[in-house]
Amino acid sequence: MILVLKHGTPPGRVEAICAEIKEKYGVQPWPSAGSAETLVGLVGDTSRVPISTVEMMDGVARVIRVQEPYKHANRAFHPGDTRVNAGGVEIGGPRIVVCAGPCSVESEAQILGVAADVKAAGAAMLRGGAFKPRTSPYAFQGLKAEGLLYLKNARRQTGLPVVSEITNPAQVELFNDYVDVFQIGARNMQNFELLKQVGQCRKPVLLKRGFANSLEELLMSAEHVMSGGNPNVILCERGIRTFETATRNTLDISAIPVLKAKSHLPVVADPSHAGGSAWLVEPLSKAAIAAGADGLLIEVHDDPKNALSDGKQSLSPAEFADLMQKLAPVAKAVGREM
Ligand code: PEP
Ligand code: MN
């Protein structure tokens, strides 16, 4: 439920309305002052909130019922686009934010080298997995805490904010010291204990869509983070499972405009895990930008043929630099910057 307040309602009155509603009906009010009007979202069991009585309160213009089960993530609660500050880089503004780096951090020299290369090519952020959730227990599992340390050193050398995947709620304290953004991977999109734990922080969360999850389920996972008090969620479309076997996953391009319509949160796309092949990264990136994505997550490896994970879909640093050149005119065509 959303209360639309009358234009010019003074802050003191907004506070009084919130206090009265909370006291009388036991729901949590979330005021948000926009440039045009102030909205108060009501979260909790709103079934007993009497609309006609609330509409008569001094300062209330009208009351809107929100049908969707997600509230904090709903665009109705926050009509303007949310811009998330990820270690000094704004995601959700005019700039398309490209976050690039290897699937896995493999050594300090590797991550320092890739970080310098992707920065020179125009990436705004660095990615790198340290705790890898692999299908096979015999596959490379990541350098774990050592990998996080190397990422931090890469951040120090390049200034690029760092994103890395967290797989367990017990890792929050460790990650807090090393990364700028928590990545929640596709396999953990509904790891509710993990979502609740990162919801207790203020550090941004890059939330990847599970490969068999609906957009509503993705938004409900965002809701788990946001209802804990962390508003800094970035949604990521990374491809879903379909009957098609020609690509690793199917990039759901329509997820981008649908998520942007339903939610105020920034939306990024991961063409690397979607297509699963290096040659598909360019066309899928162009399509994602044209569809309204706020950023891209791209795997770049210094030696893709010998990568310890996801080499087939990884670009070399030279290929990444070439890609960035090719994406700039697409971004410009849709009124964005790179
Ligand atoms: C990754 O980003 O390296 C990764 C494992 O992604 P996903 O969770 O989308 O499979
Ligand atoms: Mn990967």
Coordinates of C-alpha atoms and ligand atoms in Angstrom, one line a residue:
M1 CA 0.0 0.0 0.0
I2 CA 1.2 3.5 -0.8
L3 CA 0.1 6.8 0.5
V4 CA 0.6 9.7 -1.9
L5 CA 0.9 12.8 0.2
K6 CA -0.4 16.3 -0.8
H7 CA 2.1 18.5 -2.5
G8 CA 4.1 20.6 0.0
T9 CA 3.3 18.4 3.1
P10 CA 5.9 19.6 5.7
P11 CA 8.4 17.0 7.0
G12 CA 6.9 17.2 10.5
R13 CA 3.5 16.2 9.2
V14 CA 5.0 13.3 7.2
E15 CA 6.6 12.1 10.4
A16 CA 3.3 12.4 12.3
I17 CA 1.4 10.5 9.6
C18 CA 4.0 7.7 9.7
A19 CA 3.9 7.5 13.5
E20 CA 0.1 7.4 13.6
I21 CA -0.2 4.7 10.9
K22 CA 2.5 2.6 12.6
E23 CA 0.8 2.9 16.0
K24 CA -2.7 2.2 14.8
Y25 CA -2.2 -0.5 12.3
G26 CA 1.1 -2.1 13.1
V27 CA 2.6 -1.7 9.6
Q28 CA 6.0 -0.2 8.8
P29 CA 5.9 3.1 7.0
W30 CA 8.8 4.0 4.6
P31 CA 8.6 7.6 3.4
S32 CA 10.4 8.6 0.3
A33 CA 10.5 12.2 -0.8
G34 CA 10.7 12.6 -4.6
S35 CA 11.0 15.9 -6.5
A36 CA 7.3 16.0 -7.3
E37 CA 5.7 14.3 -4.4
T38 CA 6.3 12.4 -1.1
L39 CA 5.2 8.8 -1.0
V40 CA 4.9 6.6 2.1
G41 CA 5.1 2.9 1.4
L42 CA 3.4 0.6 4.0
V43 CA 5.1 -2.7 4.5
G44 CA 3.6 -5.6 6.5
D45 CA 0.1 -6.9 6.8
T46 CA -1.9 -4.0 5.3
S47 CA -5.2 -5.9 5.1
R48 CA -6.5 -4.1 8.2
V49 CA -5.5 -0.6 7.0
P50 CA -8.8 1.2 6.3
I51 CA -8.2 3.0 3.0
S52 CA -11.1 5.5 3.3
T53 CA -10.0 6.5 6.9
V54 CA -6.4 6.9 5.9
E55 CA -7.4 9.0 2.9
M56 CA -9.1 11.4 5.2
M57 CA -5.9 12.1 7.2
D58 CA -4.5 15.6 7.0
G59 CA -1.8 15.6 4.2
V60 CA -2.9 12.4 2.5
A61 CA -3.9 12.9 -1.1
R62 CA -4.7 9.2 -2.0
V63 CA -4.0 5.6 -1.2
I64 CA -2.9 3.0 -3.7
R65 CA -2.9 -0.7 -3.2
V66 CA 0.2 -2.6 -4.4
Q67 CA -0.8 -6.0 -5.8
E68 CA 2.8 -7.4 -6.2
P69 CA 4.2 -9.2 -3.2
Y70 CA 7.5 -7.2 -3.4
K71 CA 7.2 -3.8 -1.9
H72 CA 10.7 -2.2 -1.4
A73 CA 11.8 -3.3 -4.8
N74 CA 8.6 -2.1 -6.5
R75 CA 8.7 0.9 -8.7
A76 CA 5.4 2.0 -7.3
F77 CA 7.2 2.6 -4.0
H78 CA 10.0 4.6 -5.6
P79 CA 9.1 6.0 -9.0
G80 CA 12.6 7.4 -9.7
D81 CA 15.5 5.1 -10.8
T82 CA 17.6 4.0 -7.9
R83 CA 21.3 4.7 -8.3
V84 CA 23.6 2.4 -6.3
N85 CA 27.0 3.6 -5.2
A86 CA 29.3 0.7 -5.7
G87 CA 32.6 1.8 -4.1
G88 CA 32.4 5.2 -5.7
V89 CA 30.9 4.0 -9.1
E90 CA 27.3 4.9 -9.7
I91 CA 25.1 2.1 -11.2
G92 CA 21.7 3.1 -12.5
G93 CA 22.7 6.6 -13.8
P94 CA 23.4 7.7 -17.3
R95 CA 26.7 5.7 -17.5
I96 CA 26.7 2.0 -18.6
V97 CA 28.9 0.5 -16.0
V98 CA 31.1 -2.3 -17.3
C99 CA 32.5 -4.7 -14.7
A100 CA 35.1 -7.0 -16.1
G101 CA 37.6 -9.6 -14.9
P102 CA 38.2 -13.3 -14.7
C103 CA 35.7 -16.0 -13.7
S104 CA 38.2 -17.0 -11.0
V105 CA 41.1 -15.2 -9.4
E106 CA 44.0 -17.6 -10.2
S107 CA 47.1 -15.8 -8.9
E108 CA 48.0 -12.3 -7.8
A109 CA 49.9 -11.6 -11.0
Q110 CA 46.9 -12.7 -13.1
I111 CA 44.4 -10.5 -11.3
L112 CA 46.8 -7.4 -11.2
G113 CA 47.4 -7.8 -14.9
V114 CA 43.8 -8.3 -15.9
A115 CA 42.7 -5.4 -13.7
A116 CA 45.2 -3.0 -15.3
D117 CA 44.1 -4.1 -18.8
V118 CA 40.4 -3.8 -18.2
K119 CA 40.8 -0.5 -16.6
A120 CA 42.8 0.8 -19.6
A121 CA 40.0 -0.4 -21.9
G122 CA 37.4 1.5 -19.9
A123 CA 35.9 -0.9 -17.4
A124 CA 34.6 0.8 -14.3
M125 CA 34.8 -2.2 -11.9
L126 CA 36.7 -5.4 -11.5
R127 CA 35.1 -8.8 -11.0
G128 CA 36.8 -12.0 -9.9
G129 CA 35.6 -15.2 -8.1
A130 CA 37.4 -16.4 -5.0
F131 CA 34.8 -18.8 -3.6
K132 CA 33.6 -20.7 -6.7
P133 CA 30.3 -22.7 -6.6
R134 CA 31.3 -25.4 -9.1
T135 CA 29.0 -28.1 -10.5
S136 CA 31.8 -30.7 -10.0
P137 CA 33.6 -31.1 -6.6
Y138 CA 36.7 -32.0 -8.6
A139 CA 36.8 -28.7 -10.5
F140 CA 38.8 -25.7 -9.2
Q141 CA 37.0 -24.3 -6.2
G142 CA 38.8 -20.9 -6.1
L143 CA 41.6 -19.4 -4.0
K144 CA 39.1 -18.4 -1.3
A145 CA 40.4 -15.8 1.2
E146 CA 43.7 -15.6 -0.6
G147 CA 41.8 -14.6 -3.8
L148 CA 40.0 -11.9 -1.9
L149 CA 43.3 -10.5 -0.7
Y150 CA 44.6 -10.4 -4.3
L151 CA 41.4 -8.6 -5.4
K152 CA 41.9 -6.0 -2.7
N153 CA 45.5 -5.5 -3.9
A154 CA 44.2 -5.1 -7.5
R155 CA 41.7 -2.5 -6.2
R156 CA 44.5 -0.6 -4.4
Q157 CA 46.6 -0.6 -7.6
T158 CA 43.9 0.4 -10.1
G159 CA 41.2 2.1 -8.0
L160 CA 38.6 -0.2 -9.6
P161 CA 35.9 -1.2 -7.1
V162 CA 35.7 -5.0 -6.7
V163 CA 32.8 -7.5 -6.9
S164 CA 33.2 -11.1 -5.8
E165 CA 30.8 -13.9 -5.1
I166 CA 29.8 -14.8 -1.5
T167 CA 28.4 -18.3 -1.0
N168 CA 27.8 -18.5 2.7
P169 CA 26.3 -16.2 5.3
A170 CA 29.3 -16.9 7.6
Q171 CA 31.6 -15.1 5.0
V172 CA 30.0 -11.7 5.4
E173 CA 32.6 -10.4 7.9
L174 CA 35.5 -11.6 5.7
F175 CA 34.0 -10.1 2.5
N176 CA 33.3 -6.8 4.3
D177 CA 37.0 -6.1 4.5
Y178 CA 37.8 -7.0 0.9
V179 CA 35.1 -6.3 -1.6
D180 CA 33.0 -3.3 -2.6
V181 CA 30.0 -5.4 -3.8
F182 CA 28.7 -8.8 -2.7
Q183 CA 27.8 -11.0 -5.6
I184 CA 25.1 -13.5 -5.0
G185 CA 25.3 -16.1 -7.7
A186 CA 22.6 -17.8 -9.7
R187 CA 22.8 -20.9 -7.6
N188 CA 22.3 -18.9 -4.4
M189 CA 19.5 -16.6 -5.5
Q190 CA 17.2 -18.3 -3.1
N191 CA 19.7 -18.9 -0.3
F192 CA 17.5 -17.0 2.1
E193 CA 19.9 -17.1 5.0
L194 CA 22.5 -15.5 2.8
L195 CA 20.1 -12.9 1.5
K196 CA 19.1 -12.0 5.0
Q197 CA 22.7 -11.7 6.1
V198 CA 23.7 -9.3 3.3
G199 CA 20.5 -7.5 4.1
Q200 CA 22.0 -6.5 7.4
C201 CA 24.8 -4.7 5.7
R202 CA 24.9 -1.5 3.6
K203 CA 27.3 -2.8 1.1
P204 CA 25.7 -3.2 -2.4
V205 CA 24.5 -6.6 -3.5
L206 CA 24.7 -7.8 -7.1
L207 CA 21.9 -10.3 -7.2
K208 CA 22.0 -12.7 -10.1
R209 CA 18.8 -14.4 -11.4
G210 CA 18.7 -18.1 -10.8
F211 CA 18.7 -20.0 -14.1
A212 CA 15.3 -21.5 -13.3
N213 CA 13.7 -18.5 -11.5
S214 CA 11.0 -16.2 -12.6
L215 CA 11.4 -12.4 -12.5
E216 CA 9.0 -12.2 -9.6
E217 CA 11.1 -14.7 -7.7
L218 CA 14.2 -12.6 -8.4
L219 CA 12.4 -9.5 -7.1
M220 CA 11.3 -11.4 -4.0
S221 CA 14.9 -12.3 -3.4
A222 CA 15.8 -8.6 -3.7
E223 CA 13.0 -8.0 -1.2
H224 CA 14.7 -10.3 1.3
V225 CA 17.8 -8.1 1.1
M226 CA 15.9 -4.8 1.1
S227 CA 13.5 -5.7 3.9
G228 CA 16.5 -6.3 6.2
G229 CA 17.5 -2.7 5.6
N230 CA 19.9 -2.8 2.7
P231 CA 18.5 -0.8 -0.2
N232 CA 21.6 -1.2 -2.4
V233 CA 20.6 -4.1 -4.7
I234 CA 21.6 -4.4 -8.4
L235 CA 19.7 -7.0 -10.4
C236 CA 21.5 -9.2 -12.9
E237 CA 20.1 -11.2 -15.9
R238 CA 22.6 -13.9 -16.6
G239 CA 20.6 -16.3 -18.8
I240 CA 18.1 -19.0 -18.0
R241 CA 17.6 -22.7 -18.8
T242 CA 15.5 -23.3 -21.9
F243 CA 15.2 -26.2 -24.3
E244 CA 17.8 -24.5 -26.5
T245 CA 21.2 -26.2 -26.4
A246 CA 23.1 -24.0 -28.9
T247 CA 24.0 -21.6 -26.1
R248 CA 25.0 -22.3 -22.5
N249 CA 21.8 -20.5 -21.3
T250 CA 19.3 -18.2 -23.0
L251 CA 19.8 -14.5 -22.3
D252 CA 16.3 -13.3 -21.5
I253 CA 16.5 -9.9 -23.1
S254 CA 12.9 -9.1 -22.2
A255 CA 13.9 -9.5 -18.5
I256 CA 15.7 -6.1 -18.8
P257 CA 12.8 -3.9 -19.7
V258 CA 10.4 -5.9 -17.6
L259 CA 12.6 -5.5 -14.5
K260 CA 13.1 -1.8 -15.2
A261 CA 9.3 -1.4 -15.4
K262 CA 8.5 -3.4 -12.3
S263 CA 11.4 -2.1 -10.2
H264 CA 13.4 1.0 -9.6
L265 CA 16.6 -1.0 -9.0
P266 CA 19.5 -1.0 -11.5
V267 CA 19.6 -3.9 -13.9
V268 CA 22.8 -5.3 -15.4
A269 CA 23.3 -8.2 -17.9
D270 CA 25.9 -10.9 -17.9
P271 CA 26.5 -11.9 -21.6
S272 CA 29.4 -14.3 -20.6
H273 CA 27.4 -16.8 -18.6
A274 CA 24.3 -16.3 -20.8
G275 CA 25.9 -17.3 -24.1
G276 CA 28.7 -19.4 -22.8
S277 CA 31.0 -18.5 -25.7
A278 CA 33.4 -15.6 -26.2
W279 CA 32.1 -14.8 -29.7
L280 CA 28.5 -14.3 -28.3
V281 CA 29.6 -11.7 -25.8
E282 CA 29.6 -8.8 -28.3
P283 CA 26.1 -9.3 -29.9
L284 CA 24.6 -10.1 -26.4
S285 CA 26.2 -7.0 -24.9
K286 CA 24.9 -4.8 -27.7
A287 CA 21.4 -6.2 -27.3
A288 CA 21.5 -5.7 -23.5
I289 CA 22.5 -2.1 -23.8
A290 CA 19.9 -1.5 -26.4
A291 CA 17.2 -3.1 -24.2
G292 CA 18.1 -0.7 -21.3
A293 CA 20.7 -2.5 -19.2
D294 CA 22.5 -0.2 -16.7
G295 CA 25.7 -2.3 -16.9
L296 CA 27.5 -5.4 -18.0
L297 CA 29.4 -8.2 -16.2
I298 CA 32.0 -9.6 -18.6
E299 CA 34.5 -12.3 -18.1
V300 CA 38.1 -11.4 -19.2
H301 CA 41.1 -13.7 -18.8
D302 CA 44.7 -13.2 -19.6
D303 CA 44.9 -16.7 -21.2
P304 CA 41.4 -18.0 -21.9
K305 CA 42.5 -21.3 -23.3
N306 CA 44.1 -22.2 -20.0
A307 CA 41.6 -20.6 -17.6
L308 CA 40.7 -22.7 -14.5
S309 CA 37.0 -21.9 -15.0
D310 CA 34.8 -20.6 -17.9
G311 CA 37.7 -20.1 -20.4
K312 CA 35.4 -20.8 -23.4
Q313 CA 33.3 -17.7 -22.6
S314 CA 36.2 -15.5 -21.5
L315 CA 37.6 -12.6 -23.7
S316 CA 41.3 -11.9 -23.8
P317 CA 42.2 -8.3 -22.7
A318 CA 42.7 -7.3 -26.4
E319 CA 39.2 -8.7 -27.3
F320 CA 37.7 -6.8 -24.4
A321 CA 39.3 -3.5 -25.5
D322 CA 37.9 -4.1 -29.0
L323 CA 34.5 -4.9 -27.5
M324 CA 34.4 -1.6 -25.5
Q325 CA 35.1 0.3 -28.7
K326 CA 32.2 -1.4 -30.4
L327 CA 29.8 -0.8 -27.5
A328 CA 30.3 2.9 -27.2
P329 CA 28.2 3.8 -30.3
V330 CA 25.4 1.5 -29.2
A331 CA 25.3 3.2 -25.8
K332 CA 25.2 6.6 -27.5
A333 CA 22.4 5.5 -29.8
V334 CA 20.2 4.9 -26.7
G335 CA 21.2 8.0 -24.9
R336 CA 23.7 6.5 -22.5
E337 CA 27.4 7.0 -21.8
M338 CA 30.1 4.4 -21.5
Ligands
PEP1 C1 30.1 -16.0 -12.0 O1 29.8 -14.9 -12.1 O2 31.3 -16.4 -12.2 C2 29.1 -17.1 -11.8 C3 29.4 -18.2 -11.3 O3 27.9 -16.7 -12.3 P1 26.4 -17.4 -12.1 O4 26.2 -17.4 -10.6 O5 25.5 -16.4 -12.9 O6 26.5 -18.7 -12.7
MN2 MN 32.2 -17.8 -14.5

